[in-house]
PDB file of C-alpha atoms in Angstrom:
ATOM      1  CA  MET R   1      -0.339 -22.819  -7.210  1.00 67.00           C
ATOM      2  CA  ASN R   2       1.081 -25.949  -9.081  1.00 73.00           C
ATOM      3  CA  ALA R   3       4.387 -24.352  -9.554  1.00 73.00           C
ATOM      4  CA  VAL R   4       4.219 -23.026  -5.596  1.00 69.00           C
ATOM      5  CA  VAL R   5       3.809 -26.800  -4.628  1.00 71.00           C
ATOM      6  CA  GLU R   6       6.179 -28.397  -6.910  1.00 79.00           C
ATOM      7  CA  ARG R   7       8.490 -25.937  -6.188  1.00 76.00           C
ATOM      8  CA  SER R   8       7.994 -26.080  -2.596  1.00 77.00           C
ATOM      9  CA  GLY R   9       8.104 -29.976  -1.963  1.00 81.00           C
ATOM     10  CA  PHE R  10       5.220 -30.045   0.477  1.00 81.00           C
ATOM     11  CA  ALA R  11       1.705 -32.029  -0.165  1.00 82.00           C
ATOM     12  CA  ARG R  12      -0.745 -29.768  -2.133  1.00 78.00           C
ATOM     13  CA  ALA R  13      -3.102 -29.672   0.370  1.00 82.00           C
ATOM     14  CA  THR R  14      -0.162 -28.335   3.106  1.00 81.00           C
ATOM     15  CA  VAL R  15      -0.090 -25.571   0.506  1.00 74.00           C
ATOM     16  CA  PHE R  16      -3.455 -24.880   0.467  1.00 78.00           C
ATOM     17  CA  LEU R  17      -4.114 -25.057   4.084  1.00 79.00           C
ATOM     18  CA  ARG R  18      -1.584 -22.147   4.498  1.00 79.00           C
ATOM     19  CA  TRP R  19      -3.353 -20.104   1.331  1.00 78.00           C
ATOM     20  CA  PRO R  20      -6.667 -21.595  -0.335  1.00 80.00           C
ATOM     21  CA  ASN R  21      -6.164 -19.033  -3.351  1.00 77.00           C
ATOM     22  CA  ARG R  22      -3.720 -17.614  -6.134  1.00 71.00           C
ATOM     23  CA  GLU R  23      -4.445 -14.057  -4.344  1.00 73.00           C
ATOM     24  CA  ALA R  24      -3.946 -14.743  -0.414  1.00 76.00           C
ATOM     25  CA  LEU R  25      -0.371 -16.623  -1.768  1.00 75.00           C
ATOM     26  CA  LEU R  26       0.378 -13.666  -3.778  1.00 74.00           C
ATOM     27  CA  ALA R  27      -0.637 -11.129  -1.458  1.00 72.00           C
ATOM     28  CA  ALA R  28       1.097 -13.018   1.337  1.00 76.00           C
ATOM     29  CA  ALA R  29       4.837 -13.103  -1.484  1.00 75.00           C
ATOM     30  CA  VAL R  30       4.222  -9.544  -1.623  1.00 73.00           C
ATOM     31  CA  ARG R  31       4.110  -8.521   1.904  1.00 70.00           C
ATOM     32  CA  HIS R  32       6.558 -10.779   2.596  1.00 75.00           C
ATOM     33  CA  ALA R  33       8.873  -8.812   0.378  1.00 73.00           C
ATOM     34  CA  MET R  34       7.303  -5.295   1.302  1.00 74.00           C
ATOM     35  CA  GLY R  35       9.160  -6.940   4.761  1.00 73.00           C
ATOM     36  CA  ARG R  36       7.354  -4.336   7.159  1.00 74.00           C
ATOM     37  CA  PRO R  37       3.992  -5.051   9.321  1.00 76.00           C
ATOM     38  CA  VAL R  38       0.494  -3.478   8.214  1.00 80.00           C
ATOM     39  CA  ILE R  39       0.445  -0.002   9.672  1.00 84.00           C
ATOM     40  CA  THR R  40      -1.452   1.374  12.659  1.00 89.00           C
ATOM     41  CA  THR R  41      -3.492   4.354  13.779  1.00 94.00           C
ATOM     42  CA  SER R  42      -3.469   6.198  16.488  1.00 95.00           C
ATOM     43  CA  GLY R  43      -6.218   9.028  16.379  1.00 96.00           C
ATOM     44  CA  ASP R  44      -4.152  11.895  14.992  1.00 97.00           C
ATOM     45  CA  LEU R  45      -4.485  11.906  11.366  1.00 95.00           C
ATOM     46  CA  GLU R  46      -1.446  14.117  10.016  1.00 95.00           C
ATOM     47  CA  ARG R  47       0.524  11.753  11.844  1.00 96.00           C
ATOM     48  CA  ASP R  48      -0.542   8.859  10.699  1.00 95.00           C
ATOM     49  CA  LEU R  49      -1.044  10.016   7.408  1.00 94.00           C
ATOM     50  CA  ARG R  50       2.960  11.209   8.049  1.00 94.00           C
ATOM     51  CA  ALA R  51       3.677   7.208   8.924  1.00 93.00           C
ATOM     52  CA  GLY R  52       2.086   5.926   5.933  1.00 92.00           C
ATOM     53  CA  LEU R  53       4.154   8.122   3.946  1.00 92.00           C
ATOM     54  CA  GLU R  54       6.791   6.608   5.574  1.00 92.00           C
ATOM     55  CA  GLN R  55       6.206   3.239   5.247  1.00 90.00           C
ATOM     56  CA  ALA R  56       5.903   3.298   1.622  1.00 90.00           C
ATOM     57  CA  GLN R  57       8.884   4.899   1.033  1.00 92.00           C
ATOM     58  CA  ALA R  58      10.803   2.056   2.795  1.00 90.00           C
ATOM     59  CA  ILE R  59       8.690  -0.587   0.930  1.00 89.00           C
ATOM     60  CA  PHE R  60       9.419   0.980  -2.311  1.00 90.00           C
ATOM     61  CA  THR R  61      13.547   1.103  -0.627  1.00 91.00           C
ATOM     62  CA  SER R  62      13.546  -2.741  -0.252  1.00 89.00           C
ATOM     63  CA  ALA R  63      15.084  -4.676  -2.696  1.00 89.00           C
ATOM     64  CA  PRO R  64      12.634  -7.497  -2.563  1.00 88.00           C
ATOM     65  CA  PHE R  65       9.898  -5.372  -2.481  1.00 87.00           C
ATOM     66  CA  ARG R  66      11.048  -3.459  -6.260  1.00 90.00           C
ATOM     67  CA  ALA R  67      11.910  -6.820  -7.552  1.00 87.00           C
ATOM     68  CA  VAL R  68       7.997  -8.559  -7.507  1.00 86.00           C
ATOM     69  CA  PHE R  69       6.818  -4.790  -8.057  1.00 89.00           C
ATOM     70  CA  PRO R  70       6.058  -5.693 -11.600  1.00 90.00           C
ATOM     71  CA  ALA R  71       4.267  -8.782 -11.123  1.00 85.00           C
ATOM     72  CA  LEU R  72       1.964  -6.910  -8.453  1.00 87.00           C
ATOM     73  CA  VAL R  73       1.597  -4.190 -10.818  1.00 90.00           C
ATOM     74  CA  ALA R  74       0.404  -7.178 -13.400  1.00 88.00           C
ATOM     75  CA  ALA R  75      -1.482  -8.866 -10.875  1.00 86.00           C
ATOM     76  CA  LEU R  76      -3.226  -5.716  -9.564  1.00 88.00           C
ATOM     77  CA  THR R  77      -4.198  -4.678 -13.155  1.00 91.00           C
ATOM     78  CA  ALA R  78      -5.263  -7.834 -14.698  1.00 87.00           C
ATOM     79  CA  ARG R  79      -7.945  -7.906 -17.577  1.00 89.00           C
ATOM     80  CA  HIS R  80      -9.612 -10.984 -15.649  1.00 86.00           C
ATOM     81  CA  PRO R  81     -11.126 -10.627 -12.448  1.00 82.00           C
ATOM     82  CA  GLU R  82     -10.515 -13.940 -11.926  1.00 77.00           C
ATOM     83  CA  ALA R  83      -6.789 -13.047 -12.575  1.00 75.00           C
ATOM     84  CA  ARG R  84      -6.655 -10.069 -10.263  1.00 81.00           C
ATOM     85  CA  LEU R  85      -5.000  -9.735  -7.279  1.00 81.00           C
ATOM     86  CA  SER R  86      -7.128  -7.204  -4.473  1.00 81.00           C
ATOM     87  CA  TYR R  87      -5.388  -4.457  -3.594  1.00 84.00           C
ATOM     88  CA  ASP R  88      -6.554  -4.460  -0.112  1.00 84.00           C
ATOM     89  CA  ALA R  89      -5.330  -7.760   0.108  1.00 78.00           C
ATOM     90  CA  VAL R  90      -1.422  -6.199  -0.253  1.00 79.00           C
ATOM     91  CA  SER R  91      -2.186  -3.396   1.843  1.00 85.00           C
ATOM     92  CA  PRO R  92      -5.183  -2.998   4.341  1.00 84.00           C
ATOM     93  CA  GLY R  93      -3.381  -0.283   5.743  1.00 87.00           C
ATOM     94  CA  SER R  94      -4.287   2.110   3.362  1.00 91.00           C
ATOM     95  CA  GLY R  95      -7.877   0.666   4.301  1.00 92.00           C
ATOM     96  CA  MET R  96      -7.059   1.310   8.177  1.00 93.00           C
ATOM     97  CA  LEU R  97      -5.708   4.737   6.944  1.00 94.00           C
ATOM     98  CA  ALA R  98      -9.365   5.806   4.695  1.00 96.00           C
ATOM     99  CA  ALA R  99     -12.068   4.400   7.464  1.00 96.00           C
ATOM    100  CA  GLU R 100      -9.142   7.147   9.758  1.00 97.00           C
ATOM    101  CA  TYR R 101      -9.879   9.785   7.693  1.00 97.00           C
ATOM    102  CA  GLU R 102     -14.183   9.277   7.090  1.00 97.00           C
ATOM    103  CA  GLN R 103     -13.349   9.268  10.594  1.00 97.00           C
ATOM    104  CA  LEU R 104     -11.689  11.855  11.869  1.00 97.00           C
ATOM    105  CA  ALA R 105     -11.041  14.792   9.061  1.00 97.00           C
ATOM    106  CA  SER R 106     -13.730  17.065   9.809  1.00 96.00           C
ATOM    107  CA  ALA R 107     -12.969  17.522  13.776  1.00 97.00           C
ATOM    108  CA  GLN R 108      -8.625  17.745  13.172  1.00 97.00           C
ATOM    109  CA  GLY R 109      -9.530  20.891  10.181  1.00 96.00           C
ATOM    110  CA  PHE R 110      -9.181  18.372   6.859  1.00 96.00           C
ATOM    111  CA  ARG R 111     -11.331  18.325   4.084  1.00 95.00           C
ATOM    112  CA  ASP R 112     -14.137  16.178   4.297  1.00 95.00           C
ATOM    113  CA  ASP R 113     -15.626  16.191   1.304  1.00 96.00           C
ATOM    114  CA  LEU R 114     -12.891  13.955  -0.417  1.00 95.00           C
ATOM    115  CA  PRO R 115     -13.677  10.831  -0.858  1.00 97.00           C
ATOM    116  CA  PRO R 116     -11.137   9.363   1.886  1.00 97.00           C
ATOM    117  CA  ARG R 117      -9.774   6.634  -0.125  1.00 96.00           C
ATOM    118  CA  LEU R 118      -9.202   9.016  -2.548  1.00 95.00           C
ATOM    119  CA  VAL R 119      -6.725  10.851  -0.504  1.00 95.00           C
ATOM    120  CA  VAL R 120      -4.904   7.972   0.668  1.00 94.00           C
ATOM    121  CA  ASP R 121      -4.782   6.467  -2.702  1.00 94.00           C
ATOM    122  CA  ALA R 122      -3.404  10.159  -4.298  1.00 94.00           C
ATOM    123  CA  LEU R 123      -1.073  10.114  -1.228  1.00 92.00           C
ATOM    124  CA  VAL R 124       0.638   6.808  -1.645  1.00 91.00           C
ATOM    125  CA  GLY R 125      -0.347   7.146  -5.455  1.00 93.00           C
ATOM    126  CA  SER R 126       2.672  10.240  -4.972  1.00 94.00           C
ATOM    127  CA  ILE R 127       5.296   7.397  -3.889  1.00 93.00           C
ATOM    128  CA  VAL R 128       5.073   5.104  -6.291  1.00 93.00           C
ATOM    129  CA  GLY R 129       4.768   7.623  -9.201  1.00 94.00           C
ATOM    130  CA  TYR R 130       8.324   9.416  -8.303  1.00 95.00           C
ATOM    131  CA  TYR R 131       9.485   6.056  -8.129  1.00 94.00           C
ATOM    132  CA  LEU R 132       8.160   5.793 -12.021  1.00 94.00           C
ATOM    133  CA  ALA R 133       9.120   9.099 -13.177  1.00 96.00           C
ATOM    134  CA  THR R 134      12.447   8.385 -11.025  1.00 95.00           C
ATOM    135  CA  GLY R 135      13.397   5.049 -11.239  1.00 93.00           C
ATOM    136  CA  GLN R 136      14.375   5.568  -6.934  1.00 93.00           C
ATOM    137  CA  PRO R 137      12.061   6.061  -4.365  1.00 92.00           C
ATOM    138  CA  PRO R 138      11.943   9.268  -2.767  1.00 94.00           C
ATOM    139  CA  ASP R 139      14.542  10.480  -0.461  1.00 95.00           C
ATOM    140  CA  ASP R 140      13.453  12.187   3.013  1.00 95.00           C
ATOM    141  CA  THR R 141      13.224  15.487   1.270  1.00 96.00           C
ATOM    142  CA  ALA R 142      11.077  14.331  -1.206  1.00 95.00           C
ATOM    143  CA  ARG R 143       8.950  12.323   0.614  1.00 94.00           C
ATOM    144  CA  GLU R 144       8.611  15.065   3.105  1.00 94.00           C
ATOM    145  CA  ALA R 145       8.067  17.377  -0.274  1.00 95.00           C
ATOM    146  CA  ILE R 146       5.055  14.511  -1.197  1.00 94.00           C
ATOM    147  CA  VAL R 147       3.306  15.350   1.999  1.00 92.00           C
ATOM    148  CA  SER R 148       3.396  18.813   2.805  1.00 93.00           C
ATOM    149  CA  VAL R 149       1.917  19.795  -0.009  1.00 93.00           C
ATOM    150  CA  ALA R 150      -0.484  17.237  -0.071  1.00 92.00           C
ATOM    151  CA  LEU R 151      -1.755  18.301   3.935  1.00 92.00           C
ATOM    152  CA  GLU R 152      -1.602  21.426   2.504  1.00 93.00           C
ATOM    153  CA  GLY R 153      -4.310  20.724  -0.063  1.00 92.00           C
ATOM    154  CA  LEU R 154      -6.261  18.256   2.376  1.00 92.00           C
ATOM    155  CA  ARG R 155      -6.177  21.628   5.026  1.00 93.00           C
ATOM    156  CA  ARG R 156      -9.831  22.453   5.206  1.00 87.00           C
ATOM    157  CA  ARG R 157      -9.949  26.321   4.500  1.00 82.00           C
TER     158      ARG R 157
END
């Protein structure tokens, strides 16, 4: 926070009015680098899961996000809790998708025996894993393959 105050040229109180703590500042910086608004849910679970993966693909396509990605991983996995960044702070859409999954999965033919947050994290994790394995965000074909595999595994039998 001190470095931000110094580099910004604004008074310390002004910076703290906008971002009350380090986590809020980091979350705002990451959200800005993502360059995308938080997704909204529609009530159509399959469509929203697809939209969530499209969102993740678009975020990883953003050069500013790729530039902050190493710092984001470090902040999300920091050893000391006071230095750790909350995943929900940078990805509020994930929580909304998980809540929607919990509410609608059974009625829309999806498995309801899985923790909803695990479902969403596995989908987003597939995009992250692809990026880490290849050094590139997935193209539309790869994203669609990920979606297809995921949705097939989530359908109730």
